[in-house]
Short mmCIF file of C-alpha atoms in Angstrom, two decimals:
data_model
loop_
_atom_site.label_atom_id
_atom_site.label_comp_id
_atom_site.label_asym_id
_atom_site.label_seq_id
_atom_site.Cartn_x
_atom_site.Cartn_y
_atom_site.Cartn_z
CA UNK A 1 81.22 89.34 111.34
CA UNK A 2 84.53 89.39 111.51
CA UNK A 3 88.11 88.50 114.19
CA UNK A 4 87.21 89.45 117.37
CA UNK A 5 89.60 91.74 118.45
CA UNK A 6 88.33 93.79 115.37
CA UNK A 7 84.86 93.30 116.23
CA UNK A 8 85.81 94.90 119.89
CA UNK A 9 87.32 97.75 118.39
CA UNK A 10 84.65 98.67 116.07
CA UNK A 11 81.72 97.61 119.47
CA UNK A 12 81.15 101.55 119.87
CA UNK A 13 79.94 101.83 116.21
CA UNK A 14 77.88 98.98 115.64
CA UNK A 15 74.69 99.78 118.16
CA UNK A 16 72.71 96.45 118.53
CA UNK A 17 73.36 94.55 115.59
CA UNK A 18 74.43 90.78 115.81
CA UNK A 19 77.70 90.13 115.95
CA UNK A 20 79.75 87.34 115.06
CA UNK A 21 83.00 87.01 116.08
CA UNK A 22 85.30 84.38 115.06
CA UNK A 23 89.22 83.01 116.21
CA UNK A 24 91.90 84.32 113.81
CA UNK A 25 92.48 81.27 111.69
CA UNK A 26 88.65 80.66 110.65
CA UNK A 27 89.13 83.10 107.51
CA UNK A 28 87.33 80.59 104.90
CA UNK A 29 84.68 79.30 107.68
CA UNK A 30 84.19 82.89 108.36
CA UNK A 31 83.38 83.75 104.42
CA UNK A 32 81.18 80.63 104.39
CA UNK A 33 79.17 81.91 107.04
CA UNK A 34 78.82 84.95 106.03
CA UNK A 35 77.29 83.75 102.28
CA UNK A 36 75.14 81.35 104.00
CA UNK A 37 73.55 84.42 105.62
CA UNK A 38 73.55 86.56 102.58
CA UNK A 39 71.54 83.54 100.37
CA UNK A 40 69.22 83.98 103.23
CA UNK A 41 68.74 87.38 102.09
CA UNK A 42 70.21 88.70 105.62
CA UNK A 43 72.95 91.76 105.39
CA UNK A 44 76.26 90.72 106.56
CA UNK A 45 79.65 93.35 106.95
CA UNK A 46 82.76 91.43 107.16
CA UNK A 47 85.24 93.14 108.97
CA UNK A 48 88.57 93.76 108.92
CA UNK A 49 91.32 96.07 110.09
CA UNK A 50 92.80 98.78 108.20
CA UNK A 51 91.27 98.81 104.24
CA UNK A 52 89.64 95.57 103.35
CA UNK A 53 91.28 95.08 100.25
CA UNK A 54 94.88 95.36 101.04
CA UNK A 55 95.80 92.16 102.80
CA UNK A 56 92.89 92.03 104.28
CA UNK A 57 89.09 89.67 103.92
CA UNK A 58 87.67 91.36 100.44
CA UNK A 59 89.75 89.06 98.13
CA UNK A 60 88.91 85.94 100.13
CA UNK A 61 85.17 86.76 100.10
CA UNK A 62 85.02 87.39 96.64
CA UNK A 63 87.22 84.02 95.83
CA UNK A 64 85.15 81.60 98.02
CA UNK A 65 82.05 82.98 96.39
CA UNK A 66 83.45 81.92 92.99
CA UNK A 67 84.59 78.61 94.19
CA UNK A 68 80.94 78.24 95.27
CA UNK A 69 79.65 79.24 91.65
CA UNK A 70 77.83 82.31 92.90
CA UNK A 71 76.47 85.09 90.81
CA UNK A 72 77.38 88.51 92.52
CA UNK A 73 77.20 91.74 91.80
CA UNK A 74 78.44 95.19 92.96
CA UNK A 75 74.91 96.42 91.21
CA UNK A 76 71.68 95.80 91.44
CA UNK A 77 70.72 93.27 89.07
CA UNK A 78 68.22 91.02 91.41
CA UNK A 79 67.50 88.77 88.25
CA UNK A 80 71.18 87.40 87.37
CA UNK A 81 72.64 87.73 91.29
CA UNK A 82 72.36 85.61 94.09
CA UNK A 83 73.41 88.96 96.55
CA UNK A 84 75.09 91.79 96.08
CA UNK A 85 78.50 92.28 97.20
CA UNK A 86 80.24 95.43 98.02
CA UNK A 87 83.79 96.61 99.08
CA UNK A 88 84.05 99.48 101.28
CA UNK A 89 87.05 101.53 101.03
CA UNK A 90 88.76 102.35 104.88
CA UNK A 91 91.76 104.32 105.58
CA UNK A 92 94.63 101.45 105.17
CA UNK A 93 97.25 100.63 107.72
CA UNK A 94 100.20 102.11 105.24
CA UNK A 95 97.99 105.63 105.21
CA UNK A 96 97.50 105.38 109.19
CA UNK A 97 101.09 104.94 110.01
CA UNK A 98 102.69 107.55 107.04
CA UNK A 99 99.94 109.92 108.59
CA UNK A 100 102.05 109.21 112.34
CA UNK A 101 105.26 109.66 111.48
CA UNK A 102 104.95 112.68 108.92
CA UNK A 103 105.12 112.02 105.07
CA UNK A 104 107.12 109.10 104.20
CA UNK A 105 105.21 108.09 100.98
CA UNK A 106 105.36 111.48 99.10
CA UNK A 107 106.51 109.62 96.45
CA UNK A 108 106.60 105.82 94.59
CA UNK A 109 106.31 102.97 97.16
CA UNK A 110 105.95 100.05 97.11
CA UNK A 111 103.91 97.34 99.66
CA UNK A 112 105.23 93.98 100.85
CA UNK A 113 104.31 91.29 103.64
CA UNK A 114 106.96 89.38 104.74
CA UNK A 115 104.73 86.96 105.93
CA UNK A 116 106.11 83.48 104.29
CA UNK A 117 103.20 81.20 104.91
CA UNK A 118 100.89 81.74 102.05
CA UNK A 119 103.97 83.29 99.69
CA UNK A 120 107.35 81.56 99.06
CA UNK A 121 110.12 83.36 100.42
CA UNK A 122 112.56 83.00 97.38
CA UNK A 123 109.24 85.77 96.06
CA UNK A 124 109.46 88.10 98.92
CA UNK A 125 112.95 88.39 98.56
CA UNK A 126 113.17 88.79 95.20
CA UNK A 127 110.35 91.76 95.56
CA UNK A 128 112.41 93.40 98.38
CA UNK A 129 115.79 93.36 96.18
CA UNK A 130 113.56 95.16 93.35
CA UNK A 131 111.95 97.76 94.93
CA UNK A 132 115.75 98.34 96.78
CA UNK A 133 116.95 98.54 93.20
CA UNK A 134 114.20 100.81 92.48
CA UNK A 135 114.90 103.25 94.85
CA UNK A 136 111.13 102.93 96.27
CA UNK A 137 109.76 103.91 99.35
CA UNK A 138 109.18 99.93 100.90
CA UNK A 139 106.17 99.62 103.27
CA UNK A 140 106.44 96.60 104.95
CA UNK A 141 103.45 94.41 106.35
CA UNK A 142 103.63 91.63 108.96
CA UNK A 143 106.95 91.51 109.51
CA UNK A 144 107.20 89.68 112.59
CA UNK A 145 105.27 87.07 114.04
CA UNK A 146 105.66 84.40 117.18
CA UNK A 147 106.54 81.75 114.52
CA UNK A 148 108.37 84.21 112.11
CA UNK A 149 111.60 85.85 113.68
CA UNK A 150 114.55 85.59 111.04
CA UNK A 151 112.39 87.49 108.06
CA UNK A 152 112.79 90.95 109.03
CA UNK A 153 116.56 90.95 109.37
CA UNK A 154 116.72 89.29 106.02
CA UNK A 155 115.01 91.91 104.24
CA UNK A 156 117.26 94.43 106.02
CA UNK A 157 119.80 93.09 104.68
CA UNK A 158 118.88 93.24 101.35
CA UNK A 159 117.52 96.47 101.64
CA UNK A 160 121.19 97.71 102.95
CA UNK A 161 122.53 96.58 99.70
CA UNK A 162 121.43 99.34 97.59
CA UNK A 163 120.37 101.96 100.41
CA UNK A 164 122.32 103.81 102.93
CA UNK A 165 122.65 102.77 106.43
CA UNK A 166 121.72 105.95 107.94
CA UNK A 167 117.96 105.81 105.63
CA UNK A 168 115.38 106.83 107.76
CA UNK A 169 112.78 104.33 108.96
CA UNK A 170 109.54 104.19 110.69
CA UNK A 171 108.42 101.67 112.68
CA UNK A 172 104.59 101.79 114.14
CA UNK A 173 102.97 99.37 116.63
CA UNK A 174 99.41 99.35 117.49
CA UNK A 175 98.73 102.41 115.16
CA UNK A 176 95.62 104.70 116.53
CA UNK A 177 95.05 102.39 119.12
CA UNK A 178 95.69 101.50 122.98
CA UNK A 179 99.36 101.06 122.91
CA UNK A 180 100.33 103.09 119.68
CA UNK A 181 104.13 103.74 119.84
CA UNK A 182 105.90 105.54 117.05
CA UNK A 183 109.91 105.32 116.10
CA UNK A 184 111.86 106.99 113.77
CA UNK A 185 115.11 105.32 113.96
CA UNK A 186 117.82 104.11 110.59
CA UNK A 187 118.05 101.02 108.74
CA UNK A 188 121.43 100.55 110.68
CA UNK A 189 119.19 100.17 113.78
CA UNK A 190 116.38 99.28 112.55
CA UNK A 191 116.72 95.21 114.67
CA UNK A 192 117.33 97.62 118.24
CA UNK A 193 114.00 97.72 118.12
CA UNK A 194 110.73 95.88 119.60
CA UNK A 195 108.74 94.82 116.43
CA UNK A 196 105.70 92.45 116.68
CA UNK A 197 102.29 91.02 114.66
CA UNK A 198 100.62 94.49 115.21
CA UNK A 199 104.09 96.88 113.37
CA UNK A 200 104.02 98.33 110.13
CA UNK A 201 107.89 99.83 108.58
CA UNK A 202 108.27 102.33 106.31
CA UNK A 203 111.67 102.81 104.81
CA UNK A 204 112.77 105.62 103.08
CA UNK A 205 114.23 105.94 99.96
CA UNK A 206 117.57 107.46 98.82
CA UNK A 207 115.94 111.19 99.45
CA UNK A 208 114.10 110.62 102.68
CA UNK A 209 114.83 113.00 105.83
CA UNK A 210 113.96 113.75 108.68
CA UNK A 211 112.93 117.03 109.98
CA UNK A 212 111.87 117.32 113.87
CA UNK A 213 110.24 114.14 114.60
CA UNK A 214 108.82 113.94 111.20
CA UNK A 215 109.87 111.62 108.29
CA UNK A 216 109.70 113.22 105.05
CA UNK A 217 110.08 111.99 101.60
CA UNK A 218 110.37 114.66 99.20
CA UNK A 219 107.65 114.78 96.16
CA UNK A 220 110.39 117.47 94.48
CA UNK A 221 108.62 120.33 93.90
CA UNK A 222 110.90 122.56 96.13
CA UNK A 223 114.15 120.83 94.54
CA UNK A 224 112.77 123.05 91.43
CA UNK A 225 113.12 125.91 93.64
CA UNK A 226 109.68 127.24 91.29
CA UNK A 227 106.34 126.28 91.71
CA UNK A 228 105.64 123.11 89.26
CA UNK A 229 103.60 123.03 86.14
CA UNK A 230 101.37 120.94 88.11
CA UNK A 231 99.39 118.39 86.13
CA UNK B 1 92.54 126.06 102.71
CA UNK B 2 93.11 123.92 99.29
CA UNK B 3 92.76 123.34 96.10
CA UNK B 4 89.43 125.27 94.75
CA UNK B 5 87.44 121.45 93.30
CA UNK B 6 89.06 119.86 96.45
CA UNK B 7 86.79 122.54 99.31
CA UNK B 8 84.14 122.69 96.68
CA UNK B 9 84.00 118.84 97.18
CA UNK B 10 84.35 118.97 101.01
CA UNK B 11 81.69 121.96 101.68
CA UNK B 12 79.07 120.28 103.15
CA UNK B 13 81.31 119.48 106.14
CA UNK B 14 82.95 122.54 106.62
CA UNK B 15 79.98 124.70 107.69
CA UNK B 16 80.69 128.33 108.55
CA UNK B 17 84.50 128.36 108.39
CA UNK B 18 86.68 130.25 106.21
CA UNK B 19 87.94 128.97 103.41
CA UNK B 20 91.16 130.02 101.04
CA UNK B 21 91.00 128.15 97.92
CA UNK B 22 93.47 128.84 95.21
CA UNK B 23 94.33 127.41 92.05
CA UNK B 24 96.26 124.26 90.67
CA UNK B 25 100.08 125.43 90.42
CA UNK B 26 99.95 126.98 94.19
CA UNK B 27 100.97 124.95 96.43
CA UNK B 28 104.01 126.02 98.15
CA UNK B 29 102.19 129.34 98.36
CA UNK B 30 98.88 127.89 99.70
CA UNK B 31 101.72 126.49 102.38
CA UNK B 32 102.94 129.88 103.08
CA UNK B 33 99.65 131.11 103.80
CA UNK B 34 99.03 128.20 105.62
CA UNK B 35 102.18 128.84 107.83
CA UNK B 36 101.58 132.59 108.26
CA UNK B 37 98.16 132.08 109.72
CA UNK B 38 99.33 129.15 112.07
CA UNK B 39 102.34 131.70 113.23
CA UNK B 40 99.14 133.71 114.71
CA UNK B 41 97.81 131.05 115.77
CA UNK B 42 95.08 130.68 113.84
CA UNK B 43 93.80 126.38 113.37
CA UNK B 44 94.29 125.68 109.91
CA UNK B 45 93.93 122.86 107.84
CA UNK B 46 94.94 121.76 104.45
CA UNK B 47 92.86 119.50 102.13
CA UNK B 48 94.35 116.97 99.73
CA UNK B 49 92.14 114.70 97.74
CA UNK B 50 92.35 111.08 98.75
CA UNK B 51 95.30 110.64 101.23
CA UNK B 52 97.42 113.97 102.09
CA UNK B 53 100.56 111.46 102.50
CA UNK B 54 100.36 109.92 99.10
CA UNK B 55 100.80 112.22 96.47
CA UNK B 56 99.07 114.69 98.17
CA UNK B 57 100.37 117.99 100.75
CA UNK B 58 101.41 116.41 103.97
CA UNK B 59 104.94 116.08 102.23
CA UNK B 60 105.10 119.76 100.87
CA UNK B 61 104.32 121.43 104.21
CA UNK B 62 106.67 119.76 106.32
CA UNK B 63 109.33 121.04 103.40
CA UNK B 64 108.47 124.28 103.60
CA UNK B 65 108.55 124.32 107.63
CA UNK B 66 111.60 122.89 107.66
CA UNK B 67 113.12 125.28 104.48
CA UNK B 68 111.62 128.15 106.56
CA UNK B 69 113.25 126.89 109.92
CA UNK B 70 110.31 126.22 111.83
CA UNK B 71 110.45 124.04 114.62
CA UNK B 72 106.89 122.18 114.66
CA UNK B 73 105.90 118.95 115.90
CA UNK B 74 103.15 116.36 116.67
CA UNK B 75 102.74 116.50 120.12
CA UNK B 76 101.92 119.61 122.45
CA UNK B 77 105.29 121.07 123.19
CA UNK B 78 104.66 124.75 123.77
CA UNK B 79 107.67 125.37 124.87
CA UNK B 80 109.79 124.84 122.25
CA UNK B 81 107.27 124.58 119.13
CA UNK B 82 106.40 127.17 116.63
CA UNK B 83 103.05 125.54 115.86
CA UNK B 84 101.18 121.73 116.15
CA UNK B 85 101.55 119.83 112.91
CA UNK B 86 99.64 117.01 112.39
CA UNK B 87 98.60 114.98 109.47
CA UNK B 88 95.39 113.41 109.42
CA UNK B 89 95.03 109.99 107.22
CA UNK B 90 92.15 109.74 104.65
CA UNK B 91 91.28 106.69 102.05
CA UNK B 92 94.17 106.65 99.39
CA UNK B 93 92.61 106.95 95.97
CA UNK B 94 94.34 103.45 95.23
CA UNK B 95 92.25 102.17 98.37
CA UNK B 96 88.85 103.72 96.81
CA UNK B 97 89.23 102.48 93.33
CA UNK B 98 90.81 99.00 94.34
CA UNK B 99 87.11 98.59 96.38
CA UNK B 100 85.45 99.95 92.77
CA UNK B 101 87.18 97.35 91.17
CA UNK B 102 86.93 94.15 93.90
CA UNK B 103 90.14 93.02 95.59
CA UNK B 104 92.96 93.89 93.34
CA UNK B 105 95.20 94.65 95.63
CA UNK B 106 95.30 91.86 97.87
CA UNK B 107 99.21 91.01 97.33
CA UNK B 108 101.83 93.11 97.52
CA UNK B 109 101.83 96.26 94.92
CA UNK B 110 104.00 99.39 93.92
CA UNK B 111 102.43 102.55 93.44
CA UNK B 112 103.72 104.92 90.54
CA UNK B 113 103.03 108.20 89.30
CA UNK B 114 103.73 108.90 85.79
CA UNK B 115 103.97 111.92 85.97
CA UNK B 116 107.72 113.25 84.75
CA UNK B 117 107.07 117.04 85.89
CA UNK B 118 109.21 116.81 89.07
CA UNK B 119 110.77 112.79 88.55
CA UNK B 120 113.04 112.32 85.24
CA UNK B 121 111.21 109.57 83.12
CA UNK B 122 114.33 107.31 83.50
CA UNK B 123 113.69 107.08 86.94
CA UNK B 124 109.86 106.50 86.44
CA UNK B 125 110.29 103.84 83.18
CA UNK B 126 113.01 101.91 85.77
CA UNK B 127 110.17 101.40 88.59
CA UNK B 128 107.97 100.28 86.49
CA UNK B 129 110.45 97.55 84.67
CA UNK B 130 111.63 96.79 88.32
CA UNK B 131 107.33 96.07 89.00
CA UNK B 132 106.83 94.81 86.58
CA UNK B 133 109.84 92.09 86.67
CA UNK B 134 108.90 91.12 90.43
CA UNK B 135 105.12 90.69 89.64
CA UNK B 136 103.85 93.08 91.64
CA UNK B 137 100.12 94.64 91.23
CA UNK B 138 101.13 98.46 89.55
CA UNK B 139 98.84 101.27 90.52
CA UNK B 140 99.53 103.77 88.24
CA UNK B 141 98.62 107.44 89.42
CA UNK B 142 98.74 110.68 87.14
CA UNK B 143 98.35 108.16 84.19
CA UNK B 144 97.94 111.26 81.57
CA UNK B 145 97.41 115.00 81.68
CA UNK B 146 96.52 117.17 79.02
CA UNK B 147 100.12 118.12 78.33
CA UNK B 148 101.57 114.59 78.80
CA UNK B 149 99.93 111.71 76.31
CA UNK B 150 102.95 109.10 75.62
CA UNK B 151 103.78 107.93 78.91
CA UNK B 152 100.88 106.09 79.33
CA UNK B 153 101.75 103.85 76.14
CA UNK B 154 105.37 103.48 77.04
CA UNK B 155 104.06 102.15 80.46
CA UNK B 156 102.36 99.79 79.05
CA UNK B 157 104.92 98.09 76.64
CA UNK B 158 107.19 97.86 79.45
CA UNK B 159 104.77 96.04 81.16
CA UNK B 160 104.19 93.73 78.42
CA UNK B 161 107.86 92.62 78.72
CA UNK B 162 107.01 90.77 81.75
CA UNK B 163 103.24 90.32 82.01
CA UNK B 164 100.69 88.74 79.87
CA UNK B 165 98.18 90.65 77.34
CA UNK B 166 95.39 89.07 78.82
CA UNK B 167 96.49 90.72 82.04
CA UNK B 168 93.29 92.23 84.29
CA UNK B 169 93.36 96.23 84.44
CA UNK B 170 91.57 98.45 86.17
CA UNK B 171 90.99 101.78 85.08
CA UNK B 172 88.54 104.29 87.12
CA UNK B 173 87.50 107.58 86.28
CA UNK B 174 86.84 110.10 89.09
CA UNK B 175 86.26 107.57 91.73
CA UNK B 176 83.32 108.14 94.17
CA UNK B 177 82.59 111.45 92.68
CA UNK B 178 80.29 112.50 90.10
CA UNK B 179 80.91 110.83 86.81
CA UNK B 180 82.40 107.89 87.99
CA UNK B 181 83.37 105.20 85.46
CA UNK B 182 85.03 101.95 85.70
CA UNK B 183 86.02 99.53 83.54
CA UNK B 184 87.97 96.27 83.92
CA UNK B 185 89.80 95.36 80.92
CA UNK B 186 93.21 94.07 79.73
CA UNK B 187 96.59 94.73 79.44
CA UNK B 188 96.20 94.41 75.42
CA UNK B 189 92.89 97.22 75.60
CA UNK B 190 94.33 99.18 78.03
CA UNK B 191 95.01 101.96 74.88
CA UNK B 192 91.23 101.37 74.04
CA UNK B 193 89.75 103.32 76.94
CA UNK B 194 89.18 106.94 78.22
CA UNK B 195 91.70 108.33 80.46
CA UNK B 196 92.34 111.44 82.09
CA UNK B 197 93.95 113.40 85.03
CA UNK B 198 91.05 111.90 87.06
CA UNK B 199 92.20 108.35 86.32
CA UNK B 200 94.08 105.57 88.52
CA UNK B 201 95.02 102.43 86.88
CA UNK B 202 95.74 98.90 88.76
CA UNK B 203 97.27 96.33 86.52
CA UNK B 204 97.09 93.15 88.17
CA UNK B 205 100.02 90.48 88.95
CA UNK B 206 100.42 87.16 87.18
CA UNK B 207 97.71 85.47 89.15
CA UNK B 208 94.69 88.37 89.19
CA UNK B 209 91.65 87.13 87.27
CA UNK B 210 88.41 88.40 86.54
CA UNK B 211 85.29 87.28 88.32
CA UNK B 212 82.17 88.46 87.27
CA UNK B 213 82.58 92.77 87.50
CA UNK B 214 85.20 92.17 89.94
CA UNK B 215 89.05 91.95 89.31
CA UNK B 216 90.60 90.11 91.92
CA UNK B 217 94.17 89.04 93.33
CA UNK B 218 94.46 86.05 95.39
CA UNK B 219 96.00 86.05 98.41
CA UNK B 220 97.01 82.77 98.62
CA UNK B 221 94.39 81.12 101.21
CA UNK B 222 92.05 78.72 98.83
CA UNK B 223 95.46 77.73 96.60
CA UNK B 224 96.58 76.12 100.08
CA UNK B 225 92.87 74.39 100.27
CA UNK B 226 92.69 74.47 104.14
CA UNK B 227 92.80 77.22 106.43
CA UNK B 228 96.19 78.41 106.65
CA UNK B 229 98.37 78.78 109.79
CA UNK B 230 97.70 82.62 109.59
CA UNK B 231 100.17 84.25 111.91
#
């Protein structure tokens, strides 16, 4: 189960299994669904891009069930559970695009969606001016949408109030798929360019280069000039 | 090439080729190596744990490149290239113990490594305040060694500032390798359990609760109670 442009992309791995796709704004029908199935004793996958469990279907699955009063279980337990319920692990969207443009999160980050709709803004903006203050590494998730213009140059803003203009930034569209483009470009021109629902940014932080057509952020172990006491 | 547990770890998919492993405080030399052999243009590859991006080598080789005025690069330029560089994305240990754990990380998060080898602990004991004042899930990395014991503790009080004792944390122990543990417990018990160099930490926001085994962090969809305008 799962969107169906997800469901396309993953076609080549899933041999002749039943598929169910749904539209991109069925999320809770789509959890529904898939328990329905499950209390059948059938084994569903949900689906989603990137790692389930950042931003993606494993916290929804796991709060529907509990609004439903089911007993699951990540173990087997076949007295005191109605199914079991597992989380697989994927390679995340943050990992896929830091992988692109070189090694941007060497070293603290932190992860925020600018999308507004199920989180007040006055929240996101406040987490933004933090991790500015904080001199993190900010990945930044859905920053754009067709309903959801004026975020992105908002949180620039912000950003710019604590970091340099010239901090490198990577923007990533489509990452490992038809249509990937990669950009390193500066928070100064970070709005020159094209960002849409399917970009991920990384900006630097105050020590963040770039070498080639690499972005690096330094862990520090050659700032020692020695190698570390590694622990 | 790579840390000695790391290869031992990855053997059964490496089948007949070499392998260099070397010990824990190597790594800019294991990148020398690594660059000397690639100079003869021999295909090498470095293993990291988890993600190579996030704590892990990707970082540390492009330094050294760069230190030893290499030109490298992602894409096949023969012409003006030294070697191909590429960095190949894996599942972050946050991603693998989040999916031990449930959904954790379902909101936006900061990742921090305690570890004050190569960062000053001002800089480290800031982030976390910053985190912890913006109510962002903390995934603490490098929790303890066996040469660093307080930082843990002092983590923890600072987190208490902002955050509840009855706060959900996740602690797992050598996550999907042998002796894996995990435990969900509290901000209050957090002292209470075993923890080691092996160990990541997620301590949830204000509104992760426990559900069962799992520890989970709404996103945000049920609290609207309909299906939200995702974008």
């Amino acid at each position: 189960m799962g969107y169906r442009t997800y469901l396309e992309l993953a076609k080549p791995l899933l041999g002749d299994k039943e598929l169910i796709a749904t539209g991109m704004r069925a999320e809770i029908d789509r959890c529904r669904t898939a328990i329905e199935r499950a209390l059948k004793g059938q084994r569903v996958a949900i689906v989603s891009s990137g790692d389930a469990g950042i931003y993606g279907m494993a916290g929804l699955i796991l709060e529907v069930c509990d609004r439903e009063g089911l007993r699951v279980s990540l173990t087997e337990d076949p007295m005191n559970t109605d199914f079991l319920l597992d989380i697989i692990p994927g390679v995340p969207a943050l990992a896929a695009c830091a992988a692109l443009l070189g090694a941007p999160l060497m070293h603290d980050f932190v992860s925020i969606s600018l999308s507004d709709l199920l989180t007040p803004w006055e929240t996101i903006q406040k987490r933004i001016r933090l991790a500015a203050q904080g001199d993190f590494v900010v990945v930044i998730y859905n920053p754009k949408s067709k309903k959801r213009h004026w975020q992105l140059g908002v949180a620039r803003e912000l950003l710019l109030q604590f970091r340099h203009p010239q901090t490198p930034v990577g923007i990533v569209r489509n990452a490992m798929r038809e249509g990937q483009t990669v950009v390193v470009t500066t928070l100064l021109d970070l709005m020159n360019h094209p960002v849409d629902m399917q970009t991920l940014i990384i900006v630097g932080n105050s020590t963040t280069y770039i070498y080639g057509s690499y972005m690096v952020t330094p862990r520090g172990y050659l700032a020692k000039c020695r190698d570390p006491e590694k622990d």
